[in-house]
């Protein structure tokens, strides 16, 4: 299915957040989403399985009712949850993240990683619980996120810096040392996944954790 490449076309903009093979599924999802009062905010680009995706920084659509969401296929529901994980309301982002964080779809990974670089502590807790497999060498989660980070080093470095910035701005009073901040443990786990994928220590753009770099390859 071909979509108009007009950047002012909201369908095109949101479809660009997913692999082109899912364009039909995205259209089905957008058909049940209420219109937004504001256009999606500027996207960030990532590479997933050789294809460049452009994911909106924020969307402002109200959530569809359960009666509209229920007929969607499993893949379509994951797409919907991914889109609403970009919502302007942090509580909405968290609710939808909870539905996708454990997904093994490679195109879900950037939605999850982006949220580690945001400021809601409860969201970091959801990610830590949903990605427990990152701590397991050779696990499916570690392979998935290791490959994603290896394909997107600049995006991940920017995420690391955002984690440090939000800690310093909002949470230094609670976590005096960066190594005690929940976002630090997630960055360590992601770097360990990337290290395992490439077979070498992954570059660091955050202060060290309390345990150093024990989870990374030398």
CSV table of C-alpha atoms in Angstrom, one decimal, residues 17 28 60 76 83 91 113 115 125 138 141:
chain,number,residue,atom,x,y,z
A,17,UNK,CA,7.2,5.6,12.4
A,28,UNK,CA,-6.4,0.7,10.3
A,60,UNK,CA,-1.8,14.7,21.0
A,76,UNK,CA,-2.4,-3.3,15.1
A,83,UNK,CA,1.9,5.6,19.0
A,91,UNK,CA,0.3,8.8,32.4
A,113,UNK,CA,14.6,3.3,24.3
A,115,UNK,CA,11.3,6.6,26.9
A,125,UNK,CA,10.5,1.4,36.5
A,138,UNK,CA,22.4,-14.3,25.1
A,141,UNK,CA,15.9,-9.2,24.7
